Coordinates of C-alpha atoms in Angstrom, one line a residue:
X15 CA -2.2 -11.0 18.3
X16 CA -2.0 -12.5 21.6
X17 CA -2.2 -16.2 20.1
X18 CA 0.3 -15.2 17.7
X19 CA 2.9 -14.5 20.4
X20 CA 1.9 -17.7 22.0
X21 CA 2.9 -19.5 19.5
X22 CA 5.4 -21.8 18.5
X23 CA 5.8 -20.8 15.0
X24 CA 3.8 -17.9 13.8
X25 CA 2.8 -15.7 11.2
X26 CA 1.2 -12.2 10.4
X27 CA 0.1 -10.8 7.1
X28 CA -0.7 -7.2 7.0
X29 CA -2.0 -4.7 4.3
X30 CA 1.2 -2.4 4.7
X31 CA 4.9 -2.5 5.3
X32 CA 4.3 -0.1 8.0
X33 CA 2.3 -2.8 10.1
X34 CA 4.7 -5.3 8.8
X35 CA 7.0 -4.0 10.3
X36 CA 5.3 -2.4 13.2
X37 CA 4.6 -6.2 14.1
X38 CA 8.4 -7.3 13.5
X39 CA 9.7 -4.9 15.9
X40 CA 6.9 -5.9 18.4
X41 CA 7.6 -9.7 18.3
X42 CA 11.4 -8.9 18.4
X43 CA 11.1 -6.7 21.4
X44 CA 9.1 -10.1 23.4
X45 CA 12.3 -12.1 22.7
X46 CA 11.3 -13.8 20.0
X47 CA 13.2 -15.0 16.8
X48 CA 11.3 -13.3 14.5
X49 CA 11.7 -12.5 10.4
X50 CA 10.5 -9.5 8.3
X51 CA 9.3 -10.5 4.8
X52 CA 8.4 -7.8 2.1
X53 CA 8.7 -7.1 -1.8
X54 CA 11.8 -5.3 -0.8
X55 CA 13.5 -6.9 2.0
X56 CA 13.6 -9.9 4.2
X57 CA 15.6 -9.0 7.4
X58 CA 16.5 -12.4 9.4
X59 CA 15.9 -12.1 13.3
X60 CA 18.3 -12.4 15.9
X61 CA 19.3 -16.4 16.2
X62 CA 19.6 -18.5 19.6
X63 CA 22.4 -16.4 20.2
X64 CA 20.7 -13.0 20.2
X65 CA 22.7 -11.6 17.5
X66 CA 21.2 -8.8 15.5
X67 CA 19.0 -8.8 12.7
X68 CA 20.7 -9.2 9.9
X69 CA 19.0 -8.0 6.3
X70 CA 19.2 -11.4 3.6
X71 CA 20.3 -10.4 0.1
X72 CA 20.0 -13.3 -1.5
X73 CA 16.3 -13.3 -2.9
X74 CA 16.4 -17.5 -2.9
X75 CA 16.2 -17.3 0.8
X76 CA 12.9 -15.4 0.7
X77 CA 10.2 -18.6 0.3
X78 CA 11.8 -19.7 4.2
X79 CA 12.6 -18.3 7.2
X80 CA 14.4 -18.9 9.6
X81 CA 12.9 -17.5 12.8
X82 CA 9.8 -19.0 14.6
X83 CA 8.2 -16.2 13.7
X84 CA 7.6 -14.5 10.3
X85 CA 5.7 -10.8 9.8
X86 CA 4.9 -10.0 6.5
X87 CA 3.3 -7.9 3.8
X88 CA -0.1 -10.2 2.3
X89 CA 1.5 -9.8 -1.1
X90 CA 4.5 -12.0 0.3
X91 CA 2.2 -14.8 2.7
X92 CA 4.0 -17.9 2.1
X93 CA 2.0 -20.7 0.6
X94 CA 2.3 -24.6 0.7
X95 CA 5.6 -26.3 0.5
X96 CA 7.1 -23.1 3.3
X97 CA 7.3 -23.7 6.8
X98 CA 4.2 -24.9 8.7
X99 CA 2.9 -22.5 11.4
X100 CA 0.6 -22.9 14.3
X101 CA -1.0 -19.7 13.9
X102 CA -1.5 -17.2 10.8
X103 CA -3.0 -13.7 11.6
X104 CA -4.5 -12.0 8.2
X105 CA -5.4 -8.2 9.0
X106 CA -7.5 -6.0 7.2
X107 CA -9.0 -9.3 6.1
X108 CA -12.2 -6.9 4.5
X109 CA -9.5 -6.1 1.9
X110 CA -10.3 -10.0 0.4
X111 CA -13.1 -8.2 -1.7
X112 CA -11.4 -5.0 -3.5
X113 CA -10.6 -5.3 -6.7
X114 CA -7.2 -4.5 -7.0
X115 CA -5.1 -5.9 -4.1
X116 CA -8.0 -8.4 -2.8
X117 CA -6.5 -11.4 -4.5
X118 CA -3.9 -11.2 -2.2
X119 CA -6.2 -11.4 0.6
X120 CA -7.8 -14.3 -1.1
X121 CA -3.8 -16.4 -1.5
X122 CA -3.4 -15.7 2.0
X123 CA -6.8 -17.5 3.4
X124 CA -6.7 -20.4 0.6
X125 CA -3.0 -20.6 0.8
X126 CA -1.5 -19.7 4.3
X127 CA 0.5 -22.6 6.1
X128 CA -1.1 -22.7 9.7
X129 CA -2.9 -25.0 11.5
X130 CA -5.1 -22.0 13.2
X131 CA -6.1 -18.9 10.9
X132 CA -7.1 -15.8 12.7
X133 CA -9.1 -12.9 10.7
X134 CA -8.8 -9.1 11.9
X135 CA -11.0 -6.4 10.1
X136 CA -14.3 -4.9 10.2
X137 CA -16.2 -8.3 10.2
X138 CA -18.2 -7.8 7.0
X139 CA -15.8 -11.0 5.4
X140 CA -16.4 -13.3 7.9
X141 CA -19.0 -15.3 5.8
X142 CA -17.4 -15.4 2.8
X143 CA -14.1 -16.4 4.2
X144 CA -16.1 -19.1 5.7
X145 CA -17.5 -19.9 2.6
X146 CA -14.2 -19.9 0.8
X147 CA -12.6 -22.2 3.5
X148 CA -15.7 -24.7 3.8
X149 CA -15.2 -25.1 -0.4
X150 CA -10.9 -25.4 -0.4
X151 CA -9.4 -26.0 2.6
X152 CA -12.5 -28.2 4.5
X153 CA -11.3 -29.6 8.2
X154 CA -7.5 -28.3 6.9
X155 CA -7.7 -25.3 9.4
X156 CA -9.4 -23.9 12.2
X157 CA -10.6 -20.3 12.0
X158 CA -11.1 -17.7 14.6
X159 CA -12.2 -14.5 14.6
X160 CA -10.9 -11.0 15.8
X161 CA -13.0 -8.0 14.7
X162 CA -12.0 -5.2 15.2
X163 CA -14.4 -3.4 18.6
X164 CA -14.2 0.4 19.8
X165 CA -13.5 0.7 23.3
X166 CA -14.6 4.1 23.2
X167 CA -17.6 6.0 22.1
X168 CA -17.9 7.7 18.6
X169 CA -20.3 10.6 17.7
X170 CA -21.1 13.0 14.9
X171 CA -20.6 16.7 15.0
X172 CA -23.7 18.2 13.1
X173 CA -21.7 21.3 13.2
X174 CA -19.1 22.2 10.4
X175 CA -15.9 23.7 11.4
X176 CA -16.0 26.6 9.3
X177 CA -12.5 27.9 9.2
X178 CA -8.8 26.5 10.2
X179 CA -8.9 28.6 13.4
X180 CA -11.4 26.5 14.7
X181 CA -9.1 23.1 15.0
X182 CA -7.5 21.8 18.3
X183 CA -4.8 19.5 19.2
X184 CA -5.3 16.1 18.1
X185 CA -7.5 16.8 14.8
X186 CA -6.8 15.1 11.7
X187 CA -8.2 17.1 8.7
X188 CA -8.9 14.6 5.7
X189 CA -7.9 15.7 2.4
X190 CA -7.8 13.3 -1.0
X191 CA -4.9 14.8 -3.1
X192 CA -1.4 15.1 -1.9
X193 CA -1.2 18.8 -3.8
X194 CA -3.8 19.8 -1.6
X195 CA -2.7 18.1 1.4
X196 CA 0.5 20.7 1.3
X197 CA -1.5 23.3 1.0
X198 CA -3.9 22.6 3.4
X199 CA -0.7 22.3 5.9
X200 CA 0.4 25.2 4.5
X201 CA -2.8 27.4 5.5
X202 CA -3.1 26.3 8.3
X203 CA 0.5 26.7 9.8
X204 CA 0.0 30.0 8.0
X205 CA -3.5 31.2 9.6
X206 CA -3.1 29.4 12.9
X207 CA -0.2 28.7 15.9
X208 CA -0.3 24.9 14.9
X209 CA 2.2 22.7 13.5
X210 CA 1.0 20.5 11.2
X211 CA 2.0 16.6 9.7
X212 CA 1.4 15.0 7.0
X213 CA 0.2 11.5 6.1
X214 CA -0.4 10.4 2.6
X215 CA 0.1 7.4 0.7
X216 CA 3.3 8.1 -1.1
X217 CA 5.1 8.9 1.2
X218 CA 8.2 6.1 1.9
X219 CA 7.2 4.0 4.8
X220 CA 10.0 5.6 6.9
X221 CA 9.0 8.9 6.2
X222 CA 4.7 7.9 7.6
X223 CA 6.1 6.7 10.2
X224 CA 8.5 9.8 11.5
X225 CA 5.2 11.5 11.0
X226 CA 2.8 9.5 12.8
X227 CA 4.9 9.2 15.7
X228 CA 5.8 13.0 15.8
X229 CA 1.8 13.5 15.8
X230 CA 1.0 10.5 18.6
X231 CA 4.0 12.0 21.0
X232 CA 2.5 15.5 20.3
X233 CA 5.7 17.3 18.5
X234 CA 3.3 18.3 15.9
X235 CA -0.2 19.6 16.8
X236 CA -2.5 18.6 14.1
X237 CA -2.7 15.7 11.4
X238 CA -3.3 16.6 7.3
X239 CA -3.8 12.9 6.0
X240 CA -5.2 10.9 3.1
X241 CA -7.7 8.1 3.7
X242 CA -4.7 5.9 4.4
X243 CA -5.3 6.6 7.7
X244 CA -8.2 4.1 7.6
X245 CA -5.9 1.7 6.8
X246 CA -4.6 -0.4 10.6
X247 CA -2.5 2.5 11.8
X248 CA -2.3 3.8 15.1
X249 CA -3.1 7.8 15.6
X250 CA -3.6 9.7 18.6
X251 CA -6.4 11.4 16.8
X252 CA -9.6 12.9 18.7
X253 CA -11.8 14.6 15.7
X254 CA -11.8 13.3 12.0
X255 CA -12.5 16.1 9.9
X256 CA -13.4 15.7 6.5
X257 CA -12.4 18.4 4.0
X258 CA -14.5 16.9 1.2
X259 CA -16.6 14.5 0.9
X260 CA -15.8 13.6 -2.3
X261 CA -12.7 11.3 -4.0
X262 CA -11.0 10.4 -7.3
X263 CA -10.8 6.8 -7.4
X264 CA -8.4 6.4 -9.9
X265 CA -11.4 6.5 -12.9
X266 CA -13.8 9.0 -11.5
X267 CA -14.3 11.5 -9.1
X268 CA -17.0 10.1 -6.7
X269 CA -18.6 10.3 -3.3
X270 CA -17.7 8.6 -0.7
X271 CA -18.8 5.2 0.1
X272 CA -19.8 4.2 3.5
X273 CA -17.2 2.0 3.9
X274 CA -15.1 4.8 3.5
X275 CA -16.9 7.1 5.7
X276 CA -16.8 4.7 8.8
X277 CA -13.4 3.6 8.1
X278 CA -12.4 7.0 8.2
X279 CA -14.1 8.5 10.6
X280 CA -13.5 5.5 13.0
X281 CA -9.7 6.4 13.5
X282 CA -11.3 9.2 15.7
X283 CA -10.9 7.9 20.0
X284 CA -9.5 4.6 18.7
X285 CA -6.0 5.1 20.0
X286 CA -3.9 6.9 23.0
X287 CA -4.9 9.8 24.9
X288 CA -8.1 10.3 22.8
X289 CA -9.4 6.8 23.4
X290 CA -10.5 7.8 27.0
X291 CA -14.0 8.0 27.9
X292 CA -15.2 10.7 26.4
X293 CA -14.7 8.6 22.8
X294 CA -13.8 10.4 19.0
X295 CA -15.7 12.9 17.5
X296 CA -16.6 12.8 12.9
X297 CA -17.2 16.3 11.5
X298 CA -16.7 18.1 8.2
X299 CA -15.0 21.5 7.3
X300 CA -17.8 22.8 5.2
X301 CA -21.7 22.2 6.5
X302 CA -23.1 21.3 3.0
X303 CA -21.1 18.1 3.6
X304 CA -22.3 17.1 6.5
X305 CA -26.0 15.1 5.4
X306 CA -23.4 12.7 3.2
X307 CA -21.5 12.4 6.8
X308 CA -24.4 11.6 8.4
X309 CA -25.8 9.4 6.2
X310 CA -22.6 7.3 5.4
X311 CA -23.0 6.3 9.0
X312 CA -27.0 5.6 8.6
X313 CA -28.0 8.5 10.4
X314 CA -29.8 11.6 9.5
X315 CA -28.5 15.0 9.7
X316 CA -31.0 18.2 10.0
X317 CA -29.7 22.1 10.6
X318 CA -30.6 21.4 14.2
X319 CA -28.6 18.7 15.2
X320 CA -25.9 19.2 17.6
X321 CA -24.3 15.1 18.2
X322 CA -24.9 11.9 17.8
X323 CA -23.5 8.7 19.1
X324 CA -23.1 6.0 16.0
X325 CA -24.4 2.8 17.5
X326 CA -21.8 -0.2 17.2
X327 CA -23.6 -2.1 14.5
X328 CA -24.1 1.1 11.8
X329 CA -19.8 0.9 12.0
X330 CA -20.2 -2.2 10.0
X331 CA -21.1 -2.0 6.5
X332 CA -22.6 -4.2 3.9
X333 CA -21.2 -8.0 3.7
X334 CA -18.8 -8.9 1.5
X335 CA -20.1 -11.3 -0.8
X336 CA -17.4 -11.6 -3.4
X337 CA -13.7 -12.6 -3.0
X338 CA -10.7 -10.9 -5.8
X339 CA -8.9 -13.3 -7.3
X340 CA -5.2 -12.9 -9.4
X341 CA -4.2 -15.8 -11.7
X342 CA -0.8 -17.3 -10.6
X343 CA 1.8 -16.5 -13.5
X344 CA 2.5 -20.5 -14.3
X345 CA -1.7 -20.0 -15.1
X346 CA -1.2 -17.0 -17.5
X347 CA 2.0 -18.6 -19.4
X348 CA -0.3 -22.2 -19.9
X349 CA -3.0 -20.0 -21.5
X350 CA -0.2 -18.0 -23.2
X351 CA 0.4 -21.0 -24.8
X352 CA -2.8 -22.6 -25.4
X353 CA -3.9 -19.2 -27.3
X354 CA -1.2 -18.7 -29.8
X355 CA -1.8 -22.6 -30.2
X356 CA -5.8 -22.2 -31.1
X357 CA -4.9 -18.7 -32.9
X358 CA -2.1 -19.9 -35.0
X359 CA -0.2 -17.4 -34.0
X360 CA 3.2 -16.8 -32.8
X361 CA 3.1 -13.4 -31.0
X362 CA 0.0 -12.7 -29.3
X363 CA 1.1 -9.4 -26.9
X364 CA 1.4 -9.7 -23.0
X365 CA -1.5 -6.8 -22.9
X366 CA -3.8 -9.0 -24.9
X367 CA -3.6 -12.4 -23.3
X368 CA -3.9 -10.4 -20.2
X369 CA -7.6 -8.8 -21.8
X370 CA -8.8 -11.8 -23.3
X371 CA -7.8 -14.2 -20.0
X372 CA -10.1 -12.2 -17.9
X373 CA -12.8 -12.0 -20.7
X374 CA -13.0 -15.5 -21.0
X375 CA -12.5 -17.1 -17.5
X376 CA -14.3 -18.4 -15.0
X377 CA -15.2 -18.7 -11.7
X378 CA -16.9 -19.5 -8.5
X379 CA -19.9 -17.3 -7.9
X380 CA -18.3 -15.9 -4.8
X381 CA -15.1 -14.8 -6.6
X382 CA -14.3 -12.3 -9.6
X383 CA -11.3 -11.4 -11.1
X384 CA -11.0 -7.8 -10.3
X385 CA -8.8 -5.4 -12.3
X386 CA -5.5 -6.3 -12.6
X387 CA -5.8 -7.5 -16.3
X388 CA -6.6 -4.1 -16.8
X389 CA -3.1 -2.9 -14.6
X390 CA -1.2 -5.8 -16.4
X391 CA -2.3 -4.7 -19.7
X392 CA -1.7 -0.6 -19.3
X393 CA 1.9 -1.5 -18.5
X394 CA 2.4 -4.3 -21.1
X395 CA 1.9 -1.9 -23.3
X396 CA 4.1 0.3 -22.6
X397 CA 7.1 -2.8 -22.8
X398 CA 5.3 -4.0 -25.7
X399 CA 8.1 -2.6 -28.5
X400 CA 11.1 -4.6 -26.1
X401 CA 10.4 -7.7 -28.4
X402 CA 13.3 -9.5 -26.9
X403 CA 11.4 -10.0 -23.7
X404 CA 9.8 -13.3 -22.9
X405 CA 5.9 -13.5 -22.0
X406 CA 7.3 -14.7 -18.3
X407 CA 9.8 -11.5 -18.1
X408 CA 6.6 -9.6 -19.2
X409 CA 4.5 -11.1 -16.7
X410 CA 7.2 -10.4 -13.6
X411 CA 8.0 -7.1 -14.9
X412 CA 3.9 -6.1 -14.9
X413 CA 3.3 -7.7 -11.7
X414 CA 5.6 -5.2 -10.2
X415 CA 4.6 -2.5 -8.0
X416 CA 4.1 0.1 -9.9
X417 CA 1.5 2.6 -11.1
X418 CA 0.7 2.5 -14.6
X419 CA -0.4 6.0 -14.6
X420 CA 2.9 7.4 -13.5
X421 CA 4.9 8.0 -16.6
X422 CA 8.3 8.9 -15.0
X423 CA 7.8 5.2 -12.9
X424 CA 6.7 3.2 -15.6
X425 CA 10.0 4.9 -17.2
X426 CA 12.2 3.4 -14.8
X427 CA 10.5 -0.1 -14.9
X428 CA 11.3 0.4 -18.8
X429 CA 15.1 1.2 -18.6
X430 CA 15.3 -2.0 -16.3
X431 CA 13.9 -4.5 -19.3
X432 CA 16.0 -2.5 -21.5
X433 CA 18.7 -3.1 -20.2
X434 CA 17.5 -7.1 -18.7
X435 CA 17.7 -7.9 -22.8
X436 CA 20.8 -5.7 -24.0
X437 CA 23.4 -7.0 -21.6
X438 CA 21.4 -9.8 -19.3
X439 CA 22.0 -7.7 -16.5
X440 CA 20.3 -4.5 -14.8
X441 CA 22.9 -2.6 -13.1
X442 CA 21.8 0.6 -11.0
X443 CA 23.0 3.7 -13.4
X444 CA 25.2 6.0 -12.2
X445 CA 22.8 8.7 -12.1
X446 CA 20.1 7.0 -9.7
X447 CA 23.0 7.1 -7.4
X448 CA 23.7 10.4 -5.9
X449 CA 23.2 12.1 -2.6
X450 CA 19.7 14.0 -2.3
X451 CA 19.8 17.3 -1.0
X452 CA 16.7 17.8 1.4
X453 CA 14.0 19.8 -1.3
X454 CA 12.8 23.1 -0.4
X455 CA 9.7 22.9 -2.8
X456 CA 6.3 20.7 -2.9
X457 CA 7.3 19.4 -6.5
X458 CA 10.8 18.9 -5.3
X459 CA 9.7 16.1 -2.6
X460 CA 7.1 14.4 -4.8
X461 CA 9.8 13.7 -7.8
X462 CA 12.0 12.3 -4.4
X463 CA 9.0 9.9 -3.5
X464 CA 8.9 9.2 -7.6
X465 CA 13.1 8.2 -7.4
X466 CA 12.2 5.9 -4.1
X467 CA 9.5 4.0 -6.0
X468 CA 12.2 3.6 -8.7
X469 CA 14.5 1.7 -5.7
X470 CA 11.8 -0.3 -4.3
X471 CA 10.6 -1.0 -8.1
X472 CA 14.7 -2.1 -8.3
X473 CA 14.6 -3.6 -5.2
X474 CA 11.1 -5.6 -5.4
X475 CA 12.4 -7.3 -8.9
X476 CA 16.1 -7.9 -7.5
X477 CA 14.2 -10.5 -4.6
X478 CA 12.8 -12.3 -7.7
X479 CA 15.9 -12.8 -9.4
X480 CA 19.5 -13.5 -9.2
X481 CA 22.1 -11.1 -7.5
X482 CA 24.3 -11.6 -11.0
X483 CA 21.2 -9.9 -12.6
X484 CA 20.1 -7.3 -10.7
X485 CA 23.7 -6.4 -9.4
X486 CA 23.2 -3.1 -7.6
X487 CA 21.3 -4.1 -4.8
X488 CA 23.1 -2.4 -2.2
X489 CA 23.3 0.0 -3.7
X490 CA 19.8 0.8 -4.7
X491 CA 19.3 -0.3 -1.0
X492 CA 21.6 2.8 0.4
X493 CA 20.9 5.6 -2.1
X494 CA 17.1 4.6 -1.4
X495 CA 17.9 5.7 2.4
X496 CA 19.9 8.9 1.7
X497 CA 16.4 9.8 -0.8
X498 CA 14.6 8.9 2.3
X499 CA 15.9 10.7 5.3
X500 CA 16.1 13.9 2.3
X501 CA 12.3 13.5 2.0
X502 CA 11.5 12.9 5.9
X503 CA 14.0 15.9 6.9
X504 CA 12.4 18.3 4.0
X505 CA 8.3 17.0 5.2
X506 CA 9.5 17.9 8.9
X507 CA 10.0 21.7 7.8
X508 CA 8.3 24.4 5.6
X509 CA 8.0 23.5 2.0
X510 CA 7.1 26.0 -1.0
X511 CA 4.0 25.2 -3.3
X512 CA 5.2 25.6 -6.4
X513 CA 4.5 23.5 -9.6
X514 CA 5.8 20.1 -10.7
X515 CA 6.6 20.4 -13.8
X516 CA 9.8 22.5 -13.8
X517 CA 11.2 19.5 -12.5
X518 CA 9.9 16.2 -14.6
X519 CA 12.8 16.6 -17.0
X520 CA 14.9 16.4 -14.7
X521 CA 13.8 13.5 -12.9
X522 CA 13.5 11.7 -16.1
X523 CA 16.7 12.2 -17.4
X524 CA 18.0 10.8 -14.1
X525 CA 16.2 7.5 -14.8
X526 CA 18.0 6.9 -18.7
X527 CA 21.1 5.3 -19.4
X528 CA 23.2 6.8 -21.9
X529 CA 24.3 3.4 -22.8
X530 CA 21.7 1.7 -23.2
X531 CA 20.8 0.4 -27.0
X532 CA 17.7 1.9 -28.6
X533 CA 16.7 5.2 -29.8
X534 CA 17.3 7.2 -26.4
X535 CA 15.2 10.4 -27.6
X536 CA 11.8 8.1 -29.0
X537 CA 11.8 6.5 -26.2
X538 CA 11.7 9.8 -24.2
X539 CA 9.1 11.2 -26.6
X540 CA 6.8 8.2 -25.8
X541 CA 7.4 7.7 -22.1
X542 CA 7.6 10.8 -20.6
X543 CA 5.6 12.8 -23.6
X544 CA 2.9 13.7 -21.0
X545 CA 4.9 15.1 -18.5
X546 CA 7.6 16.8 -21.0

């Protein structure tokens, strides 16, 4: 980071908007002209002058800047034909290998305008981004490498906790559901005199970060998180304590892997007060969890062992040999093209050019196409009966953040085509712009975070398009921070567990448009069926 604030023009790429803009505010507060860049917003920094930032609505303006420095999510690196930079930071550069965001990763190090490319992780990338450079970009860039080092010691506890009474200040207990986070915050502000925050991945932005800091200034006493944690951020966090050892991965329910285990468990004595000499300490609640700890680390556990210190080189993992890649749309309409051309056919769907592109394309050894078809496709399919949409609509509106296993989202994303080929516009509705009231139930704040995703959905296709399309910006933009601070003020207090779906109808209905075209009720029945 140091040569990044050196230089004359630079850029960073991060893995979260968080860091994205964790790093903004950083290079702003050293003077320097600086731009945030996401799939939501690009907010210009102060000029010559010093003026204050100022946030960019018009989505044309995105591909330059106009500061000397640029911080960005890796989804938004700019590419060839953007300004030229000196130096180009890519974090979490490990992240080049999985197999749904890694072709990102990938972009960034084949794509990224700068003389001098510097790669943070874990260090198991470092060949193949070698390999990957030595093959595209030969003598184009220099690359230097930051990996990531513990300045503190890191052990394993081979004794369980046991119970909730047995946590201190500063422990972070690990759980992989957000339902079960809440009521593991619950229990334990119930059974003990902590107070508890939470961390999961959900959450807005603005809300993680309320959190985290609450936790690193010690307002709140002990950390319930997902494994997002692993992910770059900075927590004040002296034991890692895993509730489970086991995850659903979005297709099965697995144990961990020991990527995910050090990744984890290293956030413990990396940061703060708990980064003194005396290091971060890796346990479990339950003690028939703890050989998996152990071994995740490549160490064994036995019923007499007390601690161990993990030696530096068992917190790397096993190379990364393969890179993700994600077919630029101008690839997917040629093919588009070239198929219903061989097929004779006129209206191949989105879902299946998606399915048969990745069945039938190759590549490098060292890369592989990793699983967006099958993202692409799940959502395509739920647009496919909006004929009037064009293959490069479809393509936009499935490249879009959302998660195709959400019903209520992929609702939203639905109303906006819908209403992209009735009137050629996608005005906000009138009901997606009200004033939350701060939820008093679990259910309450998750169908809040399911409305923001909704704005940033609305916000992330408006920076793709024309404001005389997507005409509500602003105010998408402002109802999205009243949801917000409702959602960050209700996380800060006691919440009830109740169920979620008293409330899905409700959130759904908020997401229709009376006026749209279209059988209103089928579309409900289809859509939303599963959570009706």
């Amino acid at each position: 980071m140091q040569a990044l604030r050196t230089a004359s023009r630079g850029v960073y790429c991060g893995p979260l908007r968080l860091l994205a803009w964790q790093c903004y505010e950083d290079l702003l507060a050293m003077g320097l002209d600086t731009d945030l860049l996401t799939g939501q917003e690009h907010i210009r920094g102060k000029s010559a002058e010093g003026s204050e930032p100022q946030l960019d609505l018009a989505p044309e303006a995105t591909e330059t800047g106009v500061g000397s420095h640029l911080s960005c999510t890796v989804e938004m690196c700019p590419g060839p034909g953007s300004v030229d930079y000196d130096v180009g930071v890519i974090d979490e550069v490990q992240l080049v290998g999985d197999r749904e965001r890694g072709g990102a990763w990938t972009r960034a190090i084949l794509a990224l305008p700068a003389r001098e490319i510097h790669l943070c992780g874990d260090g198991r990338a470092t060949k193949l981004v070698e390999a990957l450079l030595g093959m595209y970009r030969p003598n184009d860039v220099v690359l230097r490498h930051s990996p990531y080092s513990r300045l503190s010691p890191l052990f394993l506890s081979g004794k369980a906790i046991g119970s909730y009474q047995s946590l201190r200040r500063g422990d972070c207990v690990v759980v992989f559901s957000r339902w079960d986070i809440m009521r593991v915050k619950a229990d334990i502000e119930r059974s003990t005199r902590w107070r508890v925050c939470v961390v999961y991945g959900t959450l807005p932005p603005e809300t993680r970060r309320d959190q985290i800091n609450s936790f690193n200034r010690q307002e709140f006493d002990v950390l319930v998180a997902s494994d997002c944690i692993g992910l770059g951020l900075n927590f004040n966090i002296r034991r890692v304590i895993f509730s489970t050892v086991h995850k659903f991965d979005g297709v099965e329910t697995r144990q961990l892997l020991p990527t995910e285990f050090r990744q984890i468990g290293g956030r413990a004595g990396r940061y703060g007060l708990s980064a003194g000499a005396e290091g971060g300490v890796v346990t479990c609640m339950h003690e028939d969890h703890l050989p998996a700890l152990f071994a995740g680390f490549g160490l064994e556990w036995t019923k007499d062992t007390f601690e161990k210190e993990v030696p530096s080189h068992l917190m790397v993992s096993d190379e990364i040999t393969q890179a993700a890649i994600l077919p630029e749309s101008s690839i997917l309409s040629a093919f588009h093209c070239e198929a219903e051309s061989a097929l004779g056919e006129e209206s191949l769907s989105a879902a299946k050019i998606f399915q048969t592109f990745a069945d039938v394309a190759h590549t490098d050894p060292i890369c592989y196409l990793g699983t967006w078809s099958n993202r692409m496709a799940n959502i395509a399919k739920g647009l496919a009966d909006i004929e009037e949409l064009s293959f490069q609509q479809v393509v936009e509106f499935c490249s879009a953040p959302v998660d195709p296993n959400d019903p209520i989202v992929l609702a939203g994303l639905r109303t906006f085509a819908q209403s992209l080929v009735a009137t050629k516009q996608v005005p906000l509705a009138d009901k997606m712009v009200f004033d939350a009231e701060v939820p008093t139930t679990v259910s309450a704040v998750f169908h809040l975070e399911r409305v923001c995703q909704i704005y940033d959905l609305y916000l992330w296709l408006a920076r793709r398009s024309s404001s005389m399309i997507y005409t509500s910006e602003k105010e998408a933009r402002d109802a999205r921070a009243k949801v917000v601070e409702a959602i960050t003020n209700a996380i800060r207090g006691e919440l009830e567990i109740d169920s979620s779906e008293d409330v899905a109808a409700q959130v759904a209905e908020k997401l229709m448009d009376d006026d749209l075209p279209g059988s209103r009720r089928k579309f409900k029945s289809i859509e939303l069926g599963s959570v009706l």
